[in-house]
Tab-separated table of C-alpha atoms in Angstrom:
chain	number	residue	atom	x	y	z
W	1	MET	CA	-15.851	-92.593	-25.635
W	2	ALA	CA	-14.987	-89.033	-26.531
W	3	GLY	CA	-11.827	-87.276	-25.384
W	4	TYR	CA	-11.692	-83.507	-25.780
W	5	VAL	CA	-14.875	-82.148	-27.291
W	6	SER	CA	-15.199	-78.446	-28.072
W	7	GLU	CA	-17.749	-76.290	-26.269
W	8	ALA	CA	-19.461	-75.615	-29.632
W	9	VAL	CA	-20.031	-79.345	-30.229
W	10	ILE	CA	-21.232	-79.854	-26.641
W	11	LYS	CA	-23.779	-77.070	-27.133
W	12	ARG	CA	-25.124	-78.767	-30.268
W	13	LEU	CA	-25.593	-82.181	-28.599
W	14	PRO	CA	-29.007	-81.435	-27.035
W	15	GLY	CA	-30.238	-80.334	-30.482
W	16	TYR	CA	-29.110	-83.648	-32.000
W	17	TYR	CA	-30.832	-85.539	-29.228
W	18	ARG	CA	-34.075	-83.578	-29.639
W	19	HIS	CA	-34.203	-83.969	-33.419
W	20	LEU	CA	-33.405	-87.677	-33.233
W	21	ARG	CA	-36.132	-88.150	-30.609
W	22	GLU	CA	-38.627	-86.388	-32.886
W	23	LEU	CA	-37.539	-88.557	-35.838
W	24	GLU	CA	-37.828	-91.714	-33.751
W	25	SER	CA	-41.350	-90.726	-32.621
W	26	ALA	CA	-42.258	-90.124	-36.269
W	27	GLY	CA	-41.157	-93.690	-37.111
W	28	VAL	CA	-38.028	-92.723	-39.069
W	29	SER	CA	-35.370	-95.414	-38.622
W	30	GLN	CA	-32.535	-94.183	-40.862
W	31	ILE	CA	-31.341	-90.669	-41.749
W	32	SER	CA	-28.616	-89.228	-43.967
W	33	SER	CA	-26.272	-86.473	-42.828
W	34	GLN	CA	-27.817	-84.275	-45.559
W	35	GLU	CA	-31.351	-84.690	-44.230
W	36	LEU	CA	-30.327	-84.344	-40.571
W	37	GLY	CA	-28.362	-81.229	-41.557
W	38	ARG	CA	-31.377	-79.733	-43.315
W	39	ARG	CA	-33.519	-80.226	-40.215
W	40	MET	CA	-30.892	-78.823	-37.880
W	41	GLN	CA	-29.798	-76.024	-40.233
W	42	LEU	CA	-26.228	-77.345	-40.316
W	43	THR	CA	-24.243	-78.599	-43.300
W	44	ALA	CA	-23.941	-82.354	-43.924
W	45	SER	CA	-20.203	-82.097	-43.421
W	46	GLN	CA	-20.690	-80.359	-40.062
W	47	ILE	CA	-22.993	-83.189	-38.989
W	48	ARG	CA	-20.450	-85.858	-40.013
W	49	GLN	CA	-17.661	-83.952	-38.279
W	50	ASP	CA	-19.655	-83.590	-35.031
W	51	ILE	CA	-20.646	-87.250	-34.956
W	52	ASN	CA	-17.085	-88.333	-35.708
W	53	CYS	CA	-16.041	-86.591	-32.462
W	54	PHE	CA	-17.850	-89.394	-30.670
W	55	GLY	CA	-16.271	-92.285	-32.465
W	56	GLY	CA	-18.160	-92.173	-35.774
W	57	PHE	CA	-21.515	-93.789	-36.262
W	58	GLY	CA	-23.136	-94.587	-39.591
W	59	ARG	CA	-21.631	-95.996	-42.775
W	60	GLN	CA	-20.717	-94.120	-45.953
W	61	GLY	CA	-23.815	-93.945	-48.138
W	62	TYR	CA	-26.161	-95.464	-45.546
W	63	GLY	CA	-26.532	-92.614	-43.087
W	64	TYR	CA	-27.297	-93.092	-39.428
W	65	LYS	CA	-29.625	-95.413	-37.558
W	66	VAL	CA	-31.872	-92.988	-35.677
W	67	SER	CA	-32.411	-95.040	-32.489
W	68	GLU	CA	-28.780	-96.095	-32.239
W	69	LEU	CA	-27.464	-92.541	-32.679
W	70	LYS	CA	-30.060	-91.141	-30.259
W	71	GLY	CA	-29.080	-93.783	-27.696
W	72	HIS	CA	-25.401	-93.017	-28.133
W	73	ILE	CA	-25.845	-89.238	-27.813
W	74	GLY	CA	-28.148	-89.804	-24.824
W	75	GLU	CA	-25.350	-91.775	-23.114
W	76	ILE	CA	-22.803	-89.052	-23.871
W	77	LEU	CA	-25.186	-86.520	-22.313
W	78	GLY	CA	-25.705	-88.775	-19.288
W	79	LEU	CA	-29.430	-89.189	-19.995
W	80	ASP	CA	-29.226	-92.942	-19.341
W	81	ARG	CA	-28.536	-92.201	-15.658
W	82	LYS	CA	-30.815	-91.036	-12.901
W	83	HIS	CA	-30.259	-87.493	-11.633
W	84	ARG	CA	-32.020	-86.661	-8.388
W	85	MET	CA	-33.073	-83.006	-8.497
W	86	ILE	CA	-34.452	-80.527	-6.033
W	87	ILE	CA	-35.905	-77.146	-6.932
W	88	ILE	CA	-35.362	-74.139	-4.701
W	89	GLY	CA	-37.958	-71.476	-5.425
W	90	ALA	CA	-41.549	-72.384	-6.320
W	91	GLY	CA	-42.198	-69.298	-8.454
W	92	ASN	CA	-42.994	-69.379	-12.170
W	93	ILE	CA	-39.614	-70.741	-13.217
W	94	GLY	CA	-39.515	-73.361	-10.453
W	95	CYS	CA	-43.013	-74.513	-11.421
W	96	ALA	CA	-42.115	-74.552	-15.135
W	97	VAL	CA	-39.172	-76.853	-14.377
W	98	ALA	CA	-41.274	-79.071	-12.103
W	99	ASN	CA	-43.908	-79.437	-14.832
W	100	TYR	CA	-41.600	-79.708	-17.887
W	101	PRO	CA	-42.835	-82.680	-19.881
W	102	THR	CA	-39.600	-84.372	-20.979
W	103	PHE	CA	-37.315	-84.223	-17.928
W	104	SER	CA	-38.391	-87.381	-16.125
W	105	GLY	CA	-38.018	-89.455	-19.308
W	106	GLU	CA	-34.406	-88.235	-19.557
W	107	GLY	CA	-33.611	-89.280	-15.983
W	108	PHE	CA	-34.036	-85.878	-14.322
W	109	ILE	CA	-36.294	-86.667	-11.394
W	110	THR	CA	-37.514	-83.802	-9.215
W	111	GLU	CA	-37.824	-85.167	-5.695
W	112	ALA	CA	-38.464	-82.034	-3.636
W	113	ILE	CA	-39.342	-78.353	-4.016
W	114	PHE	CA	-38.559	-75.686	-1.416
W	115	ASP	CA	-39.692	-72.099	-0.923
W	116	SER	CA	-39.264	-69.450	1.747
W	117	ASP	CA	-42.744	-67.984	1.216
W	118	PRO	CA	-45.318	-69.410	3.687
W	119	ALA	CA	-48.011	-68.796	1.032
W	120	LYS	CA	-46.278	-71.279	-1.285
W	121	VAL	CA	-45.324	-73.911	1.298
W	122	GLY	CA	-47.852	-76.746	1.175
W	123	MET	CA	-48.844	-76.071	-2.460
W	124	LYS	CA	-48.881	-79.172	-4.664
W	125	ILE	CA	-46.803	-78.954	-7.861
W	126	ASN	CA	-46.782	-81.928	-10.191
W	127	GLY	CA	-47.472	-84.242	-7.240
W	128	LEU	CA	-44.923	-82.709	-4.847
W	129	ILE	CA	-45.804	-80.647	-1.780
W	130	VAL	CA	-43.667	-77.479	-1.507
W	131	LYS	CA	-41.503	-77.680	1.638
W	132	PRO	CA	-40.344	-74.710	3.743
W	133	ASP	CA	-36.743	-73.728	2.980
W	134	THR	CA	-35.954	-74.136	6.680
W	135	GLU	CA	-36.060	-77.894	5.976
W	136	LEU	CA	-33.478	-77.705	3.176
W	137	ASP	CA	-30.409	-78.481	5.333
W	138	GLU	CA	-31.992	-81.512	6.925
W	139	TYR	CA	-33.257	-82.761	3.552
W	140	LEU	CA	-29.768	-82.556	2.058
W	141	GLU	CA	-28.301	-84.417	5.035
W	142	LYS	CA	-30.777	-87.275	4.695
W	143	ASN	CA	-31.096	-87.548	0.881
W	144	GLN	CA	-28.743	-87.836	-2.046
W	145	VAL	CA	-29.244	-84.885	-4.383
W	146	ASP	CA	-27.326	-84.595	-7.663
W	147	ILE	CA	-28.696	-81.377	-9.111
W	148	ALA	CA	-30.126	-78.298	-7.401
W	149	VAL	CA	-32.268	-75.997	-9.530
W	150	ILE	CA	-31.920	-72.442	-8.238
W	151	ALA	CA	-35.012	-70.421	-9.100
W	152	VAL	CA	-34.842	-67.646	-6.524
W	153	PRO	CA	-34.235	-63.872	-6.845
W	154	ALA	CA	-30.701	-62.767	-7.722
W	155	PHE	CA	-29.834	-61.422	-4.263
W	156	CYS	CA	-30.026	-64.805	-2.511
W	157	ALA	CA	-28.817	-67.097	-5.327
W	158	GLN	CA	-25.152	-67.271	-4.286
W	159	ALA	CA	-26.076	-68.079	-0.666
W	160	ILE	CA	-28.282	-70.969	-1.831
W	161	MET	CA	-25.513	-72.214	-4.145
W	162	ASP	CA	-23.028	-72.137	-1.228
W	163	LYS	CA	-25.443	-73.982	1.060
W	164	VAL	CA	-26.373	-76.817	-1.310
W	165	THR	CA	-22.856	-77.411	-2.592
W	166	ALA	CA	-21.504	-77.530	0.992
W	167	LYS	CA	-23.937	-80.395	1.549
W	168	GLY	CA	-22.735	-82.404	-1.445
W	169	VAL	CA	-24.786	-81.283	-4.447
W	170	SER	CA	-22.496	-81.571	-7.480
W	171	GLY	CA	-24.518	-79.804	-10.176
W	172	VAL	CA	-26.354	-76.476	-10.073
W	173	TRP	CA	-28.794	-75.250	-12.702
W	174	ASN	CA	-29.186	-71.539	-11.969
W	175	PHE	CA	-32.080	-69.400	-13.221
W	176	ALA	CA	-31.480	-66.417	-10.933
W	177	PRO	CA	-30.621	-63.477	-13.218
W	178	THR	CA	-26.990	-63.259	-12.096
W	179	ASP	CA	-23.924	-65.426	-12.741
W	180	ILE	CA	-23.116	-67.389	-9.618
W	181	ARG	CA	-19.830	-69.201	-9.090
W	182	PRO	CA	-19.631	-72.810	-7.982
W	183	PRO	CA	-16.876	-74.067	-5.684
W	184	ARG	CA	-14.210	-76.415	-7.105
W	185	GLY	CA	-15.566	-79.786	-8.196
W	186	VAL	CA	-19.108	-78.490	-8.700
W	187	VAL	CA	-20.541	-77.846	-12.142
W	188	SER	CA	-23.018	-75.028	-12.693
W	189	VAL	CA	-24.871	-73.701	-15.685
W	190	ASN	CA	-26.366	-70.207	-15.532
W	191	VAL	CA	-29.499	-69.705	-17.616
W	192	HIS	CA	-30.425	-66.128	-18.477
W	193	LEU	CA	-33.830	-65.847	-20.094
W	194	SER	CA	-32.958	-62.371	-21.307
W	195	ASP	CA	-29.970	-63.589	-23.358
W	196	THR	CA	-32.080	-65.289	-26.017
W	197	LEU	CA	-34.493	-62.330	-26.149
W	198	GLN	CA	-31.553	-59.982	-26.724
W	199	ILE	CA	-30.258	-62.289	-29.469
W	200	LEU	CA	-33.704	-62.185	-31.093
W	201	SER	CA	-33.599	-58.386	-30.920
W	202	TYR	CA	-30.083	-58.372	-32.453
W	203	LYS	CA	-31.212	-60.590	-35.314
W	204	MET	CA	-34.298	-58.468	-35.985
W	205	LEU	CA	-32.104	-55.354	-36.160
W	206	HIS	CA	-29.303	-56.865	-38.279
W	207	GLN	CA	-31.406	-59.213	-40.384
W	208	GLU	CA	-29.770	-58.114	-43.608
W	209	ASP	CA	-26.289	-59.004	-42.293
W	210	ILE	CA	-27.190	-62.590	-41.327
M	1	MET	CA	-21.460	-50.191	-37.082
M	2	ALA	CA	-20.564	-53.840	-37.407
M	3	GLY	CA	-20.571	-55.754	-40.679
M	4	TYR	CA	-20.403	-59.541	-40.493
M	5	VAL	CA	-20.273	-60.770	-36.919
M	6	SER	CA	-19.923	-64.462	-36.148
M	7	GLU	CA	-22.684	-66.358	-34.366
M	8	ALA	CA	-20.262	-67.064	-31.493
M	9	VAL	CA	-19.666	-63.351	-30.909
M	10	ILE	CA	-23.406	-62.585	-31.174
M	11	LYS	CA	-24.091	-65.210	-28.498
M	12	ARG	CA	-21.577	-63.577	-26.155
M	13	LEU	CA	-23.060	-60.065	-26.497
M	14	PRO	CA	-25.832	-60.502	-23.894
M	15	GLY	CA	-23.185	-61.684	-21.412
M	16	TYR	CA	-21.126	-58.537	-22.033
M	17	TYR	CA	-24.205	-56.398	-21.572
M	18	ARG	CA	-25.161	-58.155	-18.321
M	19	HIS	CA	-21.684	-57.934	-16.805
M	20	LEU	CA	-21.310	-54.280	-17.790
M	21	ARG	CA	-24.716	-53.513	-16.260
M	22	GLU	CA	-23.661	-55.208	-13.022
M	23	LEU	CA	-20.369	-53.255	-13.020
M	24	GLU	CA	-22.198	-49.986	-13.672
M	25	SER	CA	-24.628	-50.679	-10.799
M	26	ALA	CA	-21.627	-51.399	-8.568
M	27	GLY	CA	-20.217	-47.954	-9.434
M	28	VAL	CA	-17.274	-49.215	-11.530
M	29	SER	CA	-16.528	-46.688	-14.285
M	30	GLN	CA	-13.475	-48.211	-16.007
M	31	ILE	CA	-12.437	-51.832	-16.614
M	32	SER	CA	-9.463	-53.543	-18.240
M	33	SER	CA	-9.853	-56.402	-20.714
M	34	GLN	CA	-8.045	-58.630	-18.146
M	35	GLU	CA	-10.557	-57.902	-15.403
M	36	LEU	CA	-13.599	-58.153	-17.712
M	37	GLY	CA	-12.172	-61.442	-19.012
M	38	ARG	CA	-11.747	-62.791	-15.495
M	39	ARG	CA	-15.394	-62.007	-14.707
M	40	MET	CA	-16.678	-63.504	-17.952
M	41	GLN	CA	-14.280	-66.446	-17.953
M	42	LEU	CA	-12.772	-65.391	-21.286
M	43	THR	CA	-9.190	-64.407	-22.053
M	44	ALA	CA	-8.248	-60.726	-22.264
M	45	SER	CA	-7.330	-61.212	-25.912
M	46	GLN	CA	-10.742	-62.756	-26.646
M	47	ILE	CA	-12.395	-59.721	-25.039
M	48	ARG	CA	-10.324	-57.288	-27.124
M	49	GLN	CA	-11.017	-59.285	-30.280
M	50	ASP	CA	-14.790	-59.359	-29.638
M	51	ILE	CA	-14.980	-55.645	-28.905
M	52	ASN	CA	-12.873	-54.849	-31.979
M	53	CYS	CA	-15.611	-56.492	-34.075
M	54	PHE	CA	-17.765	-53.505	-33.208
M	55	GLY	CA	-15.295	-50.805	-34.123
M	56	GLY	CA	-12.938	-50.955	-31.128
M	57	PHE	CA	-13.658	-49.125	-27.921
M	58	GLY	CA	-11.142	-48.334	-25.205
M	59	ARG	CA	-7.519	-47.226	-25.438
M	60	GLN	CA	-4.344	-49.283	-25.005
M	61	GLY	CA	-3.488	-49.337	-21.310
M	62	TYR	CA	-6.690	-47.592	-20.184
M	63	GLY	CA	-9.285	-50.293	-20.667
M	64	TYR	CA	-12.930	-49.585	-21.354
M	65	LYS	CA	-15.360	-47.023	-19.998
M	66	VAL	CA	-18.105	-49.195	-18.516
M	67	SER	CA	-21.122	-46.976	-19.313
M	68	GLU	CA	-19.903	-46.169	-22.816
M	69	LEU	CA	-19.266	-49.803	-23.715
M	70	LYS	CA	-22.569	-50.922	-22.163
M	71	GLY	CA	-24.407	-48.227	-24.142
M	72	HIS	CA	-22.673	-49.264	-27.344
M	73	ILE	CA	-23.401	-52.981	-26.887
M	74	GLY	CA	-26.982	-52.114	-25.901
M	75	GLU	CA	-27.377	-50.258	-29.222
M	76	ILE	CA	-25.929	-53.182	-31.168
M	77	LEU	CA	-28.424	-55.469	-29.434
M	78	GLY	CA	-31.268	-53.044	-30.186
M	79	LEU	CA	-31.966	-52.414	-26.495
M	80	ASP	CA	-32.235	-48.661	-27.102
M	81	ARG	CA	-35.442	-49.272	-29.086
M	82	LYS	CA	-38.925	-50.144	-27.944
M	83	HIS	CA	-40.140	-53.664	-28.793
M	84	ARG	CA	-43.865	-54.205	-28.335
M	85	MET	CA	-44.400	-57.788	-27.159
M	86	ILE	CA	-47.376	-60.044	-26.680
M	87	ILE	CA	-47.306	-63.364	-24.840
M	88	ILE	CA	-49.379	-66.295	-26.045
M	89	GLY	CA	-49.862	-68.815	-23.259
M	90	ALA	CA	-50.305	-67.710	-19.630
M	91	GLY	CA	-48.777	-70.829	-18.089
M	92	ASN	CA	-45.627	-70.881	-15.973
M	93	ILE	CA	-43.300	-69.790	-18.766
M	94	GLY	CA	-45.652	-67.065	-20.023
M	95	CYS	CA	-45.977	-65.727	-16.462
M	96	ALA	CA	-42.207	-65.917	-15.908
M	97	VAL	CA	-41.658	-63.790	-19.029
M	98	ALA	CA	-44.391	-61.325	-18.034
M	99	ASN	CA	-42.813	-60.911	-14.594
M	100	TYR	CA	-39.122	-60.942	-15.584
M	101	PRO	CA	-37.532	-57.966	-13.831
M	102	THR	CA	-35.181	-56.566	-16.498
M	103	PHE	CA	-37.169	-56.733	-19.760
M	104	SER	CA	-39.024	-53.432	-19.591
M	105	GLY	CA	-35.804	-51.527	-18.839
M	106	GLU	CA	-34.300	-53.003	-22.017
M	107	GLY	CA	-37.238	-51.851	-24.144
M	108	PHE	CA	-39.176	-55.137	-24.219
M	109	ILE	CA	-42.678	-54.049	-23.250
M	110	THR	CA	-45.329	-56.730	-22.816
M	111	GLU	CA	-48.624	-55.170	-23.901
M	112	ALA	CA	-50.979	-58.174	-23.940
M	113	ILE	CA	-51.212	-61.803	-22.810
M	114	PHE	CA	-53.516	-64.394	-24.393
M	115	ASP	CA	-54.620	-67.870	-23.363
M	116	SER	CA	-57.142	-70.408	-24.637
M	117	ASP	CA	-58.033	-71.657	-21.146
M	118	PRO	CA	-61.165	-69.941	-19.760
M	119	ALA	CA	-59.763	-70.501	-16.250
M	120	LYS	CA	-56.802	-68.250	-17.094
M	121	VAL	CA	-58.661	-65.583	-19.070
M	122	GLY	CA	-59.285	-62.582	-16.810
M	123	MET	CA	-56.338	-63.355	-14.495
M	124	LYS	CA	-54.099	-60.370	-13.770
M	125	ILE	CA	-50.378	-60.875	-14.494
M	126	ASN	CA	-48.025	-58.000	-13.772
M	127	GLY	CA	-50.843	-55.525	-14.359
M	128	LEU	CA	-52.227	-57.118	-17.545
M	129	ILE	CA	-55.538	-58.963	-17.776
M	130	VAL	CA	-55.212	-62.260	-19.711
M	131	LYS	CA	-57.295	-62.066	-22.915
M	132	PRO	CA	-59.015	-65.004	-24.637
M	133	ASP	CA	-57.040	-66.255	-27.653
M	134	THR	CA	-60.133	-65.710	-29.794
M	135	GLU	CA	-59.258	-61.992	-29.605
M	136	LEU	CA	-55.724	-62.491	-30.936
M	137	ASP	CA	-56.532	-61.809	-34.611
M	138	GLU	CA	-58.376	-58.618	-33.884
M	139	TYR	CA	-55.650	-57.452	-31.500
M	140	LEU	CA	-52.977	-57.972	-34.163
M	141	GLU	CA	-55.060	-56.049	-36.708
M	142	LYS	CA	-55.460	-53.066	-34.400
M	143	ASN	CA	-52.039	-52.956	-32.712
M	144	GLN	CA	-48.427	-52.963	-33.797
M	145	VAL	CA	-46.659	-55.986	-32.325
M	146	ASP	CA	-42.936	-56.545	-32.860
M	147	ILE	CA	-42.323	-59.744	-30.891
M	148	ALA	CA	-44.653	-62.636	-30.065
M	149	VAL	CA	-43.633	-64.882	-27.185
M	150	ILE	CA	-44.942	-68.390	-27.830
M	151	ALA	CA	-45.426	-70.227	-24.547
M	152	VAL	CA	-47.947	-72.894	-25.550
M	153	PRO	CA	-47.691	-76.709	-25.817
M	154	ALA	CA	-45.636	-78.089	-28.719
M	155	PHE	CA	-48.614	-79.335	-30.762
M	156	CYS	CA	-50.062	-75.856	-31.379
M	157	ALA	CA	-46.847	-73.799	-31.548
M	158	GLN	CA	-46.447	-73.812	-35.355
M	159	ALA	CA	-50.079	-72.768	-35.887
M	160	ILE	CA	-49.632	-69.792	-33.543
M	161	MET	CA	-46.380	-68.861	-35.305
M	162	ASP	CA	-48.149	-68.957	-38.685
M	163	LYS	CA	-51.046	-66.852	-37.396
M	164	VAL	CA	-48.989	-64.078	-35.769
M	165	THR	CA	-46.464	-63.774	-38.587
M	166	ALA	CA	-49.259	-63.581	-41.177
M	167	LYS	CA	-50.489	-60.529	-39.256
M	168	GLY	CA	-47.130	-58.758	-39.356
M	169	VAL	CA	-45.189	-59.868	-36.255
M	170	SER	CA	-41.517	-59.879	-37.252
M	171	GLY	CA	-39.896	-61.639	-34.288
M	172	VAL	CA	-40.900	-64.835	-32.478
M	173	TRP	CA	-39.450	-66.023	-29.184
M	174	ASN	CA	-40.538	-69.645	-28.919
M	175	PHE	CA	-40.601	-71.639	-25.681
M	176	ALA	CA	-42.688	-74.557	-26.957
M	177	PRO	CA	-40.447	-77.639	-26.759
M	178	THR	CA	-40.159	-78.054	-30.528
M	179	ASP	CA	-38.279	-76.125	-33.221
M	180	ILE	CA	-40.733	-74.064	-35.240
M	181	ARG	CA	-39.879	-72.462	-38.572
M	182	PRO	CA	-40.601	-68.832	-39.345
M	183	PRO	CA	-41.613	-67.648	-42.815
M	184	ARG	CA	-39.126	-65.556	-44.847
M	185	GLY	CA	-38.419	-62.157	-43.332
M	186	VAL	CA	-39.337	-63.235	-39.796
M	187	VAL	CA	-36.726	-63.959	-37.153
M	188	SER	CA	-37.333	-66.607	-34.520
M	189	VAL	CA	-35.346	-67.952	-31.624
M	190	ASN	CA	-36.274	-71.318	-30.141
M	191	VAL	CA	-35.549	-71.721	-26.433
M	192	HIS	CA	-35.354	-75.261	-25.094
M	193	LEU	CA	-35.139	-75.384	-21.321
M	194	SER	CA	-33.933	-78.968	-21.507
M	195	ASP	CA	-30.826	-78.043	-23.559
M	196	THR	CA	-29.033	-76.330	-20.684
M	197	LEU	CA	-30.015	-79.114	-18.261
M	198	GLN	CA	-28.535	-81.683	-20.657
M	199	ILE	CA	-25.364	-79.601	-20.932
M	200	LEU	CA	-25.148	-79.533	-17.129
M	201	SER	CA	-25.528	-83.319	-17.111
M	202	TYR	CA	-22.807	-83.659	-19.790
M	203	LYS	CA	-20.422	-81.490	-17.776
M	204	MET	CA	-21.087	-83.422	-14.561
M	205	LEU	CA	-20.315	-86.685	-16.390
M	206	HIS	CA	-17.220	-85.479	-18.246
M	207	GLN	CA	-15.912	-83.074	-15.635
M	208	GLU	CA	-12.368	-84.396	-15.843
M	209	ASP	CA	-12.230	-83.674	-19.618
M	210	ILE	CA	-13.215	-79.997	-19.346
């Protein structure tokens, strides 16, 4: 298994997994680093270098076995394990996560959704009834939860993070538009929808430089 | 203005902008590279290096003027311009984009939303009535549109991309869970919600290596 892997390689892993899944679905069993590079807009040598970080798959001149490499990258990403998730906030983002088509196949199982708004409590989202957030503490005491998805407004995001991590949640996927800080031993990833829109705007403005 | 700027620096720009906006709102007028680095979890020297890419702001020993630097980074990102946006797909993601609190203040103005589902046509989202997608062609002929937000299922994403870019849209922000390719001269950014969840999973699994 891999030792130190750079942040840049880690960020490319989901792209590898996605492209390999698409190739597998299309019935492709073998792929060269050139062809995989073309699809992912990376050079063949970058592809070989990345994959070597994980112990080197494929043989010179034969390329990679799609299913084997996908399986290996899936393991590195932890997609062969079950992650029990809860979603806090049943707004648009919370619903988008609850309904996202590929999560359950990758082991990310949403088991409960909470909201503070009485108008949302009781709604059914992808088979789950939205619970009142007053039940969150008790739920966390009685159930193992690996990942909490925070999809609430910015002003209450840190308080939710503090509450769920105090009750043993070890991963937080935050969509509130502010960076929140996890306590020691907890991993969090902040997603800012606006970041990719601003990058699009940058690229439109500086197209000639790219 | 900047010449060649690396992809890594470009990807950090929205984070700078967001942190500087938060500092400005909190009434902070001046910040050192050490303090900005601490907030952004970068080293002070990384901060100075990044900002030097754009012509160097701030003076040795005085740090940066928050509003000035925010304004400058906003200009680099094109946030001082108006971008006319349309959203195709009024599902959870389309609604989340239409309702996102900070976009209009950064010049990203959603002017129309389209959907193919008769049950969604006529719905009001953040003041806009959802139009039938049969009106998309005519809308694009009569109105200038800079950015199209694609928030439709994967199977029809490429067709929508082809249609809007043929009618002059120069930027595409794609949320369909597949990479779609823009024609020459068009910029697109593919957002995959699952990527950041997989990175969270990776970090939870390899926490001791990070």
